[in-house]
mmCIF file with all atom_site columns, C-alpha atoms in Angstrom:
data_model
loop_
_atom_site.group_PDB
_atom_site.id
_atom_site.type_symbol
_atom_site.label_atom_id
_atom_site.label_alt_id
_atom_site.label_comp_id
_atom_site.label_asym_id
_atom_site.label_entity_id
_atom_site.label_seq_id
_atom_site.pdbx_PDB_ins_code
_atom_site.Cartn_x
_atom_site.Cartn_y
_atom_site.Cartn_z
_atom_site.occupancy
_atom_site.B_iso_or_equiv
_atom_site.pdbx_formal_charge
_atom_site.auth_seq_id
_atom_site.auth_comp_id
_atom_site.auth_asym_id
_atom_site.auth_atom_id
_atom_site.pdbx_PDB_model_num
ATOM 1   C CA . UNK O 1 1   ? 76.081 -50.988 5.841   1.00 0.00 ? 62  UNK O CA 1
ATOM 2   C CA . UNK O 1 2   ? 72.683 -49.987 4.170   1.00 0.00 ? 63  UNK O CA 1
ATOM 3   C CA . UNK O 1 3   ? 71.279 -46.817 5.026   1.00 0.00 ? 64  UNK O CA 1
ATOM 4   C CA . UNK O 1 4   ? 67.734 -45.728 4.039   1.00 0.00 ? 65  UNK O CA 1
ATOM 5   C CA . UNK O 1 5   ? 67.257 -41.826 3.314   1.00 0.00 ? 66  UNK O CA 1
ATOM 6   C CA . UNK O 1 6   ? 63.213 -41.376 3.473   1.00 0.00 ? 67  UNK O CA 1
ATOM 7   C CA . UNK O 1 7   ? 61.286 -37.677 2.940   1.00 0.00 ? 68  UNK O CA 1
ATOM 8   C CA . UNK O 1 8   ? 58.668 -36.315 1.131   1.00 0.00 ? 69  UNK O CA 1
ATOM 9   C CA . UNK O 1 9   ? 58.403 -36.184 -2.892  1.00 0.00 ? 70  UNK O CA 1
ATOM 10  C CA . UNK O 1 10  ? 58.090 -32.323 -2.479  1.00 0.00 ? 71  UNK O CA 1
ATOM 11  C CA . UNK O 1 11  ? 60.436 -31.005 -0.422  1.00 0.00 ? 72  UNK O CA 1
ATOM 12  C CA . UNK O 1 12  ? 61.779 -27.554 0.290   1.00 0.00 ? 73  UNK O CA 1
ATOM 13  C CA . UNK O 1 13  ? 65.180 -26.397 -0.930  1.00 0.00 ? 74  UNK O CA 1
ATOM 14  C CA . UNK O 1 14  ? 66.695 -26.495 2.797   1.00 0.00 ? 75  UNK O CA 1
ATOM 15  C CA . UNK O 1 15  ? 65.383 -30.222 2.749   1.00 0.00 ? 76  UNK O CA 1
ATOM 16  C CA . UNK O 1 16  ? 66.913 -30.842 -1.029  1.00 0.00 ? 77  UNK O CA 1
ATOM 17  C CA . UNK O 1 17  ? 70.271 -29.434 0.148   1.00 0.00 ? 78  UNK O CA 1
ATOM 18  C CA . UNK O 1 18  ? 70.028 -31.809 3.584   1.00 0.00 ? 79  UNK O CA 1
ATOM 19  C CA . UNK O 1 19  ? 69.481 -34.643 1.361   1.00 0.00 ? 80  UNK O CA 1
ATOM 20  C CA . UNK O 1 20  ? 72.268 -33.925 -1.235  1.00 0.00 ? 81  UNK O CA 1
ATOM 21  C CA . UNK O 1 21  ? 74.585 -33.464 1.493   1.00 0.00 ? 82  UNK O CA 1
ATOM 22  C CA . UNK O 1 22  ? 73.360 -36.747 3.373   1.00 0.00 ? 83  UNK O CA 1
ATOM 23  C CA . UNK O 1 23  ? 73.806 -38.735 0.373   1.00 0.00 ? 84  UNK O CA 1
ATOM 24  C CA . UNK O 1 24  ? 77.293 -37.452 -0.527  1.00 0.00 ? 85  UNK O CA 1
ATOM 25  C CA . UNK O 1 25  ? 78.412 -38.134 3.142   1.00 0.00 ? 86  UNK O CA 1
ATOM 26  C CA . UNK O 1 26  ? 77.173 -41.597 3.121   1.00 0.00 ? 87  UNK O CA 1
ATOM 27  C CA . UNK O 1 27  ? 78.403 -42.590 -0.210  1.00 0.00 ? 88  UNK O CA 1
ATOM 28  C CA . UNK O 1 28  ? 81.947 -41.208 0.904   1.00 0.00 ? 89  UNK O CA 1
ATOM 29  C CA . UNK O 1 29  ? 81.723 -43.742 3.917   1.00 0.00 ? 90  UNK O CA 1
ATOM 30  C CA . UNK O 1 30  ? 81.289 -46.292 1.438   1.00 0.00 ? 91  UNK O CA 1
ATOM 31  C CA . UNK O 1 31  ? 77.425 -46.764 2.555   1.00 0.00 ? 92  UNK O CA 1
ATOM 32  C CA . UNK O 1 32  ? 74.919 -48.161 0.273   1.00 0.00 ? 93  UNK O CA 1
ATOM 33  C CA . UNK O 1 33  ? 72.112 -45.768 0.067   1.00 0.00 ? 94  UNK O CA 1
ATOM 34  C CA . UNK O 1 34  ? 68.504 -46.827 0.097   1.00 0.00 ? 95  UNK O CA 1
ATOM 35  C CA . UNK O 1 35  ? 65.386 -44.633 -1.324  1.00 0.00 ? 96  UNK O CA 1
ATOM 36  C CA . UNK O 1 36  ? 62.160 -44.615 -2.771  1.00 0.00 ? 97  UNK O CA 1
ATOM 37  C CA . UNK O 1 37  ? 63.686 -43.603 -6.134  1.00 0.00 ? 98  UNK O CA 1
ATOM 38  C CA . UNK O 1 38  ? 61.506 -40.622 -6.941  1.00 0.00 ? 99  UNK O CA 1
ATOM 39  C CA . UNK O 1 39  ? 60.892 -36.911 -6.701  1.00 0.00 ? 100 UNK O CA 1
ATOM 40  C CA . UNK O 1 40  ? 62.214 -34.526 -3.835  1.00 0.00 ? 101 UNK O CA 1
ATOM 41  C CA . UNK O 1 41  ? 64.203 -35.952 -1.025  1.00 0.00 ? 102 UNK O CA 1
ATOM 42  C CA . UNK O 1 42  ? 64.489 -39.184 -2.701  1.00 0.00 ? 103 UNK O CA 1
ATOM 43  C CA . UNK O 1 43  ? 65.993 -37.492 -5.936  1.00 0.00 ? 104 UNK O CA 1
ATOM 44  C CA . UNK O 1 44  ? 68.304 -35.167 -4.117  1.00 0.00 ? 105 UNK O CA 1
ATOM 45  C CA . UNK O 1 45  ? 69.755 -37.962 -1.929  1.00 0.00 ? 106 UNK O CA 1
ATOM 46  C CA . UNK O 1 46  ? 70.604 -40.041 -4.995  1.00 0.00 ? 107 UNK O CA 1
ATOM 47  C CA . UNK O 1 47  ? 72.130 -37.176 -7.016  1.00 0.00 ? 108 UNK O CA 1
ATOM 48  C CA . UNK O 1 48  ? 74.342 -36.519 -3.814  1.00 0.00 ? 109 UNK O CA 1
ATOM 49  C CA . UNK O 1 49  ? 75.361 -40.288 -3.344  1.00 0.00 ? 110 UNK O CA 1
ATOM 50  C CA . UNK O 1 50  ? 75.814 -40.950 -7.117  1.00 0.00 ? 111 UNK O CA 1
ATOM 51  C CA . UNK O 1 51  ? 77.970 -37.545 -7.507  1.00 0.00 ? 112 UNK O CA 1
ATOM 52  C CA . UNK O 1 52  ? 80.261 -39.263 -4.683  1.00 0.00 ? 113 UNK O CA 1
ATOM 53  C CA . UNK O 1 53  ? 80.541 -42.566 -6.675  1.00 0.00 ? 114 UNK O CA 1
ATOM 54  C CA . UNK O 1 54  ? 77.744 -44.267 -4.306  1.00 0.00 ? 115 UNK O CA 1
ATOM 55  C CA . UNK O 1 55  ? 76.022 -47.226 -4.603  1.00 0.00 ? 116 UNK O CA 1
ATOM 56  C CA . UNK O 1 56  ? 71.989 -46.091 -4.787  1.00 0.00 ? 117 UNK O CA 1
ATOM 57  C CA . UNK O 1 57  ? 69.115 -48.514 -4.735  1.00 0.00 ? 118 UNK O CA 1
ATOM 58  C CA . UNK O 1 58  ? 65.767 -47.398 -5.464  1.00 0.00 ? 119 UNK O CA 1
ATOM 59  C CA . UNK O 1 59  ? 62.674 -49.202 -4.031  1.00 0.00 ? 120 UNK O CA 1
ATOM 60  C CA . UNK O 1 60  ? 59.564 -47.713 -6.473  1.00 0.00 ? 121 UNK O CA 1
ATOM 61  C CA . UNK O 1 61  ? 56.142 -48.606 -5.314  1.00 0.00 ? 122 UNK O CA 1
ATOM 62  C CA . UNK O 1 62  ? 55.136 -48.924 -8.966  1.00 0.00 ? 123 UNK O CA 1
ATOM 63  C CA . UNK O 1 63  ? 56.525 -50.322 -11.971 1.00 0.00 ? 124 UNK O CA 1
ATOM 64  C CA . UNK O 1 64  ? 56.478 -47.181 -14.154 1.00 0.00 ? 125 UNK O CA 1
ATOM 65  C CA . UNK O 1 65  ? 60.256 -46.622 -15.346 1.00 0.00 ? 126 UNK O CA 1
ATOM 66  C CA . UNK O 1 66  ? 59.547 -43.191 -16.465 1.00 0.00 ? 127 UNK O CA 1
ATOM 67  C CA . UNK O 1 67  ? 59.013 -42.194 -12.859 1.00 0.00 ? 128 UNK O CA 1
ATOM 68  C CA . UNK O 1 68  ? 62.704 -42.911 -11.622 1.00 0.00 ? 129 UNK O CA 1
ATOM 69  C CA . UNK O 1 69  ? 64.822 -40.263 -10.590 1.00 0.00 ? 130 UNK O CA 1
ATOM 70  C CA . UNK O 1 70  ? 68.553 -40.116 -11.949 1.00 0.00 ? 131 UNK O CA 1
ATOM 71  C CA . UNK O 1 71  ? 71.350 -41.254 -9.938  1.00 0.00 ? 132 UNK O CA 1
ATOM 72  C CA . UNK O 1 72  ? 70.010 -44.522 -9.186  1.00 0.00 ? 133 UNK O CA 1
ATOM 73  C CA . UNK O 1 73  ? 72.528 -47.383 -9.473  1.00 0.00 ? 134 UNK O CA 1
ATOM 74  C CA . UNK O 1 74  ? 69.579 -50.019 -9.440  1.00 0.00 ? 135 UNK O CA 1
ATOM 75  C CA . UNK O 1 75  ? 66.026 -50.182 -9.222  1.00 0.00 ? 136 UNK O CA 1
ATOM 76  C CA . UNK O 1 76  ? 63.422 -52.483 -7.567  1.00 0.00 ? 137 UNK O CA 1
ATOM 77  C CA . UNK O 1 77  ? 60.221 -52.174 -9.257  1.00 0.00 ? 138 UNK O CA 1
ATOM 78  C CA . UNK O 1 78  ? 57.662 -53.629 -6.337  1.00 0.00 ? 139 UNK O CA 1
ATOM 79  C CA . UNK O 1 79  ? 54.401 -52.298 -7.762  1.00 0.00 ? 140 UNK O CA 1
ATOM 80  C CA . UNK O 1 80  ? 53.007 -52.464 -4.190  1.00 0.00 ? 141 UNK O CA 1
ATOM 81  C CA . UNK O 1 81  ? 52.123 -48.858 -3.714  1.00 0.00 ? 142 UNK O CA 1
ATOM 82  C CA . UNK O 1 82  ? 53.149 -47.730 -0.146  1.00 0.00 ? 143 UNK O CA 1
ATOM 83  C CA . UNK O 1 83  ? 53.718 -51.229 0.868   1.00 0.00 ? 144 UNK O CA 1
ATOM 84  C CA . UNK O 1 84  ? 57.334 -50.991 -0.481  1.00 0.00 ? 145 UNK O CA 1
ATOM 85  C CA . UNK O 1 85  ? 58.042 -48.926 2.403   1.00 0.00 ? 146 UNK O CA 1
ATOM 86  C CA . UNK O 1 86  ? 58.012 -52.045 4.607   1.00 0.00 ? 147 UNK O CA 1
ATOM 87  C CA . UNK O 1 87  ? 60.783 -53.547 1.757   1.00 0.00 ? 148 UNK O CA 1
ATOM 88  C CA . UNK O 1 88  ? 62.720 -50.363 1.990   1.00 0.00 ? 149 UNK O CA 1
ATOM 89  C CA . UNK O 1 89  ? 63.035 -50.139 5.603   1.00 0.00 ? 150 UNK O CA 1
ATOM 90  C CA . UNK O 1 90  ? 63.689 -54.038 6.205   1.00 0.00 ? 151 UNK O CA 1
ATOM 91  C CA . UNK O 1 91  ? 66.639 -53.610 4.154   1.00 0.00 ? 152 UNK O CA 1
ATOM 92  C CA . UNK O 1 92  ? 68.095 -50.820 6.193   1.00 0.00 ? 153 UNK O CA 1
ATOM 93  C CA . UNK O 1 93  ? 70.471 -50.855 8.602   1.00 0.00 ? 154 UNK O CA 1
ATOM 94  C CA . UNK O 1 94  ? 69.682 -47.124 9.915   1.00 0.00 ? 155 UNK O CA 1
ATOM 95  C CA . UNK O 1 95  ? 67.364 -44.839 8.488   1.00 0.00 ? 156 UNK O CA 1
ATOM 96  C CA . UNK O 1 96  ? 67.561 -40.978 7.924   1.00 0.00 ? 157 UNK O CA 1
ATOM 97  C CA . UNK O 1 97  ? 64.381 -38.685 7.591   1.00 0.00 ? 158 UNK O CA 1
ATOM 98  C CA . UNK O 1 98  ? 64.930 -35.679 6.055   1.00 0.00 ? 159 UNK O CA 1
ATOM 99  C CA . UNK O 1 99  ? 61.614 -33.329 6.872   1.00 0.00 ? 160 UNK O CA 1
ATOM 100 C CA . UNK O 1 100 ? 58.287 -35.411 6.726   1.00 0.00 ? 161 UNK O CA 1
ATOM 101 C CA . UNK O 1 101 ? 55.154 -36.352 4.921   1.00 0.00 ? 162 UNK O CA 1
ATOM 102 C CA . UNK O 1 102 ? 52.461 -39.374 5.725   1.00 0.00 ? 163 UNK O CA 1
ATOM 103 C CA . UNK O 1 103 ? 54.637 -41.655 3.943   1.00 0.00 ? 164 UNK O CA 1
ATOM 104 C CA . UNK O 1 104 ? 57.682 -40.542 5.665   1.00 0.00 ? 165 UNK O CA 1
ATOM 105 C CA . UNK O 1 105 ? 55.595 -40.924 8.706   1.00 0.00 ? 166 UNK O CA 1
ATOM 106 C CA . UNK O 1 106 ? 55.003 -44.581 7.868   1.00 0.00 ? 167 UNK O CA 1
ATOM 107 C CA . UNK O 1 107 ? 58.666 -45.254 7.057   1.00 0.00 ? 168 UNK O CA 1
ATOM 108 C CA . UNK O 1 108 ? 59.679 -43.923 10.958  1.00 0.00 ? 169 UNK O CA 1
ATOM 109 C CA . UNK O 1 109 ? 56.973 -46.321 12.131  1.00 0.00 ? 170 UNK O CA 1
ATOM 110 C CA . UNK O 1 110 ? 58.011 -49.437 10.276  1.00 0.00 ? 171 UNK O CA 1
ATOM 111 C CA . UNK O 1 111 ? 61.528 -48.749 11.279  1.00 0.00 ? 172 UNK O CA 1
ATOM 112 C CA . UNK O 1 112 ? 60.651 -48.256 15.061  1.00 0.00 ? 173 UNK O CA 1
ATOM 113 C CA . UNK O 1 113 ? 58.388 -51.353 15.031  1.00 0.00 ? 174 UNK O CA 1
ATOM 114 C CA . UNK O 1 114 ? 61.566 -53.330 13.611  1.00 0.00 ? 175 UNK O CA 1
ATOM 115 C CA . UNK O 1 115 ? 64.010 -51.877 15.921  1.00 0.00 ? 176 UNK O CA 1
ATOM 116 C CA . UNK O 1 116 ? 65.665 -49.788 13.311  1.00 0.00 ? 177 UNK O CA 1
ATOM 117 C CA . UNK O 1 117 ? 67.327 -46.323 14.259  1.00 0.00 ? 178 UNK O CA 1
ATOM 118 C CA . UNK O 1 118 ? 65.502 -43.595 12.991  1.00 0.00 ? 179 UNK O CA 1
ATOM 119 C CA . UNK O 1 119 ? 67.891 -40.453 12.751  1.00 0.00 ? 180 UNK O CA 1
ATOM 120 C CA . UNK O 1 120 ? 65.967 -37.105 11.993  1.00 0.00 ? 181 UNK O CA 1
ATOM 121 C CA . UNK O 1 121 ? 66.415 -33.767 10.356  1.00 0.00 ? 182 UNK O CA 1
ATOM 122 C CA . UNK O 1 122 ? 63.349 -31.954 11.053  1.00 0.00 ? 183 UNK O CA 1
ATOM 123 C CA . UNK O 1 123 ? 60.279 -33.891 10.231  1.00 0.00 ? 184 UNK O CA 1
ATOM 124 C CA . UNK O 1 124 ? 58.032 -35.634 12.867  1.00 0.00 ? 185 UNK O CA 1
ATOM 125 C CA . UNK O 1 125 ? 57.345 -35.233 16.542  1.00 0.00 ? 186 UNK O CA 1
ATOM 126 C CA . UNK O 1 126 ? 55.260 -37.680 18.052  1.00 0.00 ? 187 UNK O CA 1
ATOM 127 C CA . UNK O 1 127 ? 53.385 -37.964 21.362  1.00 0.00 ? 188 UNK O CA 1
ATOM 128 C CA . UNK O 1 128 ? 51.880 -40.814 23.308  1.00 0.00 ? 189 UNK O CA 1
ATOM 129 C CA . UNK O 1 129 ? 48.369 -40.946 24.076  1.00 0.00 ? 190 UNK O CA 1
ATOM 130 C CA . UNK O 1 130 ? 48.534 -38.853 27.283  1.00 0.00 ? 191 UNK O CA 1
ATOM 131 C CA . UNK O 1 131 ? 50.241 -36.173 25.174  1.00 0.00 ? 192 UNK O CA 1
ATOM 132 C CA . UNK O 1 132 ? 53.633 -37.038 26.455  1.00 0.00 ? 193 UNK O CA 1
ATOM 133 C CA . UNK O 1 133 ? 56.639 -36.672 23.589  1.00 0.00 ? 194 UNK O CA 1
ATOM 134 C CA . UNK O 1 134 ? 58.078 -39.901 22.557  1.00 0.00 ? 195 UNK O CA 1
ATOM 135 C CA . UNK O 1 135 ? 61.844 -40.391 21.960  1.00 0.00 ? 196 UNK O CA 1
ATOM 136 C CA . UNK O 1 136 ? 60.948 -41.731 18.708  1.00 0.00 ? 197 UNK O CA 1
ATOM 137 C CA . UNK O 1 137 ? 63.885 -40.504 16.468  1.00 0.00 ? 198 UNK O CA 1
ATOM 138 C CA . UNK O 1 138 ? 67.385 -39.489 17.099  1.00 0.00 ? 199 UNK O CA 1
ATOM 139 C CA . UNK O 1 139 ? 67.666 -35.971 16.231  1.00 0.00 ? 200 UNK O CA 1
ATOM 140 C CA . UNK O 1 140 ? 70.355 -34.617 14.227  1.00 0.00 ? 201 UNK O CA 1
ATOM 141 C CA . UNK O 1 141 ? 71.674 -30.891 13.902  1.00 0.00 ? 202 UNK O CA 1
ATOM 142 C CA . UNK O 1 142 ? 72.855 -31.118 10.171  1.00 0.00 ? 203 UNK O CA 1
ATOM 143 C CA . UNK O 1 143 ? 73.424 -33.635 7.493   1.00 0.00 ? 204 UNK O CA 1
ATOM 144 C CA . UNK O 1 144 ? 76.981 -34.584 8.946   1.00 0.00 ? 205 UNK O CA 1
ATOM 145 C CA . UNK O 1 145 ? 75.702 -35.562 12.336  1.00 0.00 ? 206 UNK O CA 1
ATOM 146 C CA . UNK O 1 146 ? 72.833 -37.904 10.553  1.00 0.00 ? 207 UNK O CA 1
ATOM 147 C CA . UNK O 1 147 ? 75.452 -39.556 8.773   1.00 0.00 ? 208 UNK O CA 1
ATOM 148 C CA . UNK O 1 148 ? 77.482 -39.956 11.901  1.00 0.00 ? 209 UNK O CA 1
ATOM 149 C CA . UNK O 1 149 ? 74.572 -41.138 13.993  1.00 0.00 ? 210 UNK O CA 1
ATOM 150 C CA . UNK O 1 150 ? 73.532 -43.492 11.487  1.00 0.00 ? 211 UNK O CA 1
ATOM 151 C CA . UNK O 1 151 ? 77.069 -44.931 11.173  1.00 0.00 ? 212 UNK O CA 1
ATOM 152 C CA . UNK O 1 152 ? 77.394 -45.332 15.352  1.00 0.00 ? 213 UNK O CA 1
ATOM 153 C CA . UNK O 1 153 ? 74.084 -47.246 15.277  1.00 0.00 ? 214 UNK O CA 1
ATOM 154 C CA . UNK O 1 154 ? 75.401 -50.178 13.621  1.00 0.00 ? 215 UNK O CA 1
#
C-alpha cells in the first residue's frame, strides 16, 4: 500500500508533530509513504517514516537536488511544478492531509476526482454552491486515527 501525506511547506509545530507521528505509524505498518519531498509537513512525515525504517518517496515539482528534504529513500524529479501533484496523488491508495495550503487543496481535489479516499487532520472544509458542507474528506481525531482510517480504506 502507498499513502500520500500532503500538507503545507510552512506548517505549525502541531502540524509538524502530527506529520512526524503519521509518518512513523505508516512506516511501522509497512506502508510506502509518498510526499512532496520539500519543507514543512513533507519534511516532517519523511523524518517520521524514515526514522522508523520506512520507505519514503518524494515527488518533487522541480529538479533542484538541494531543495530535497532529508529522510527520503528515493526522489522523483518531475520538473513539472504543481502538475506533479497529479503524479503524487495518482500513485497513492489513500491520502492523509495535515493542515492546509493551496497545494494541499489541489491534492485533495485531485484525490476526490480519482475516487481516492482523503483523511484529514485539520485543513480544508468545503462547501457546495449552495453553501452546504461537502463530505470531501474523512475527518480524523489524531495521527493514529488518520493512519487507521487510511489503512482501512483500501
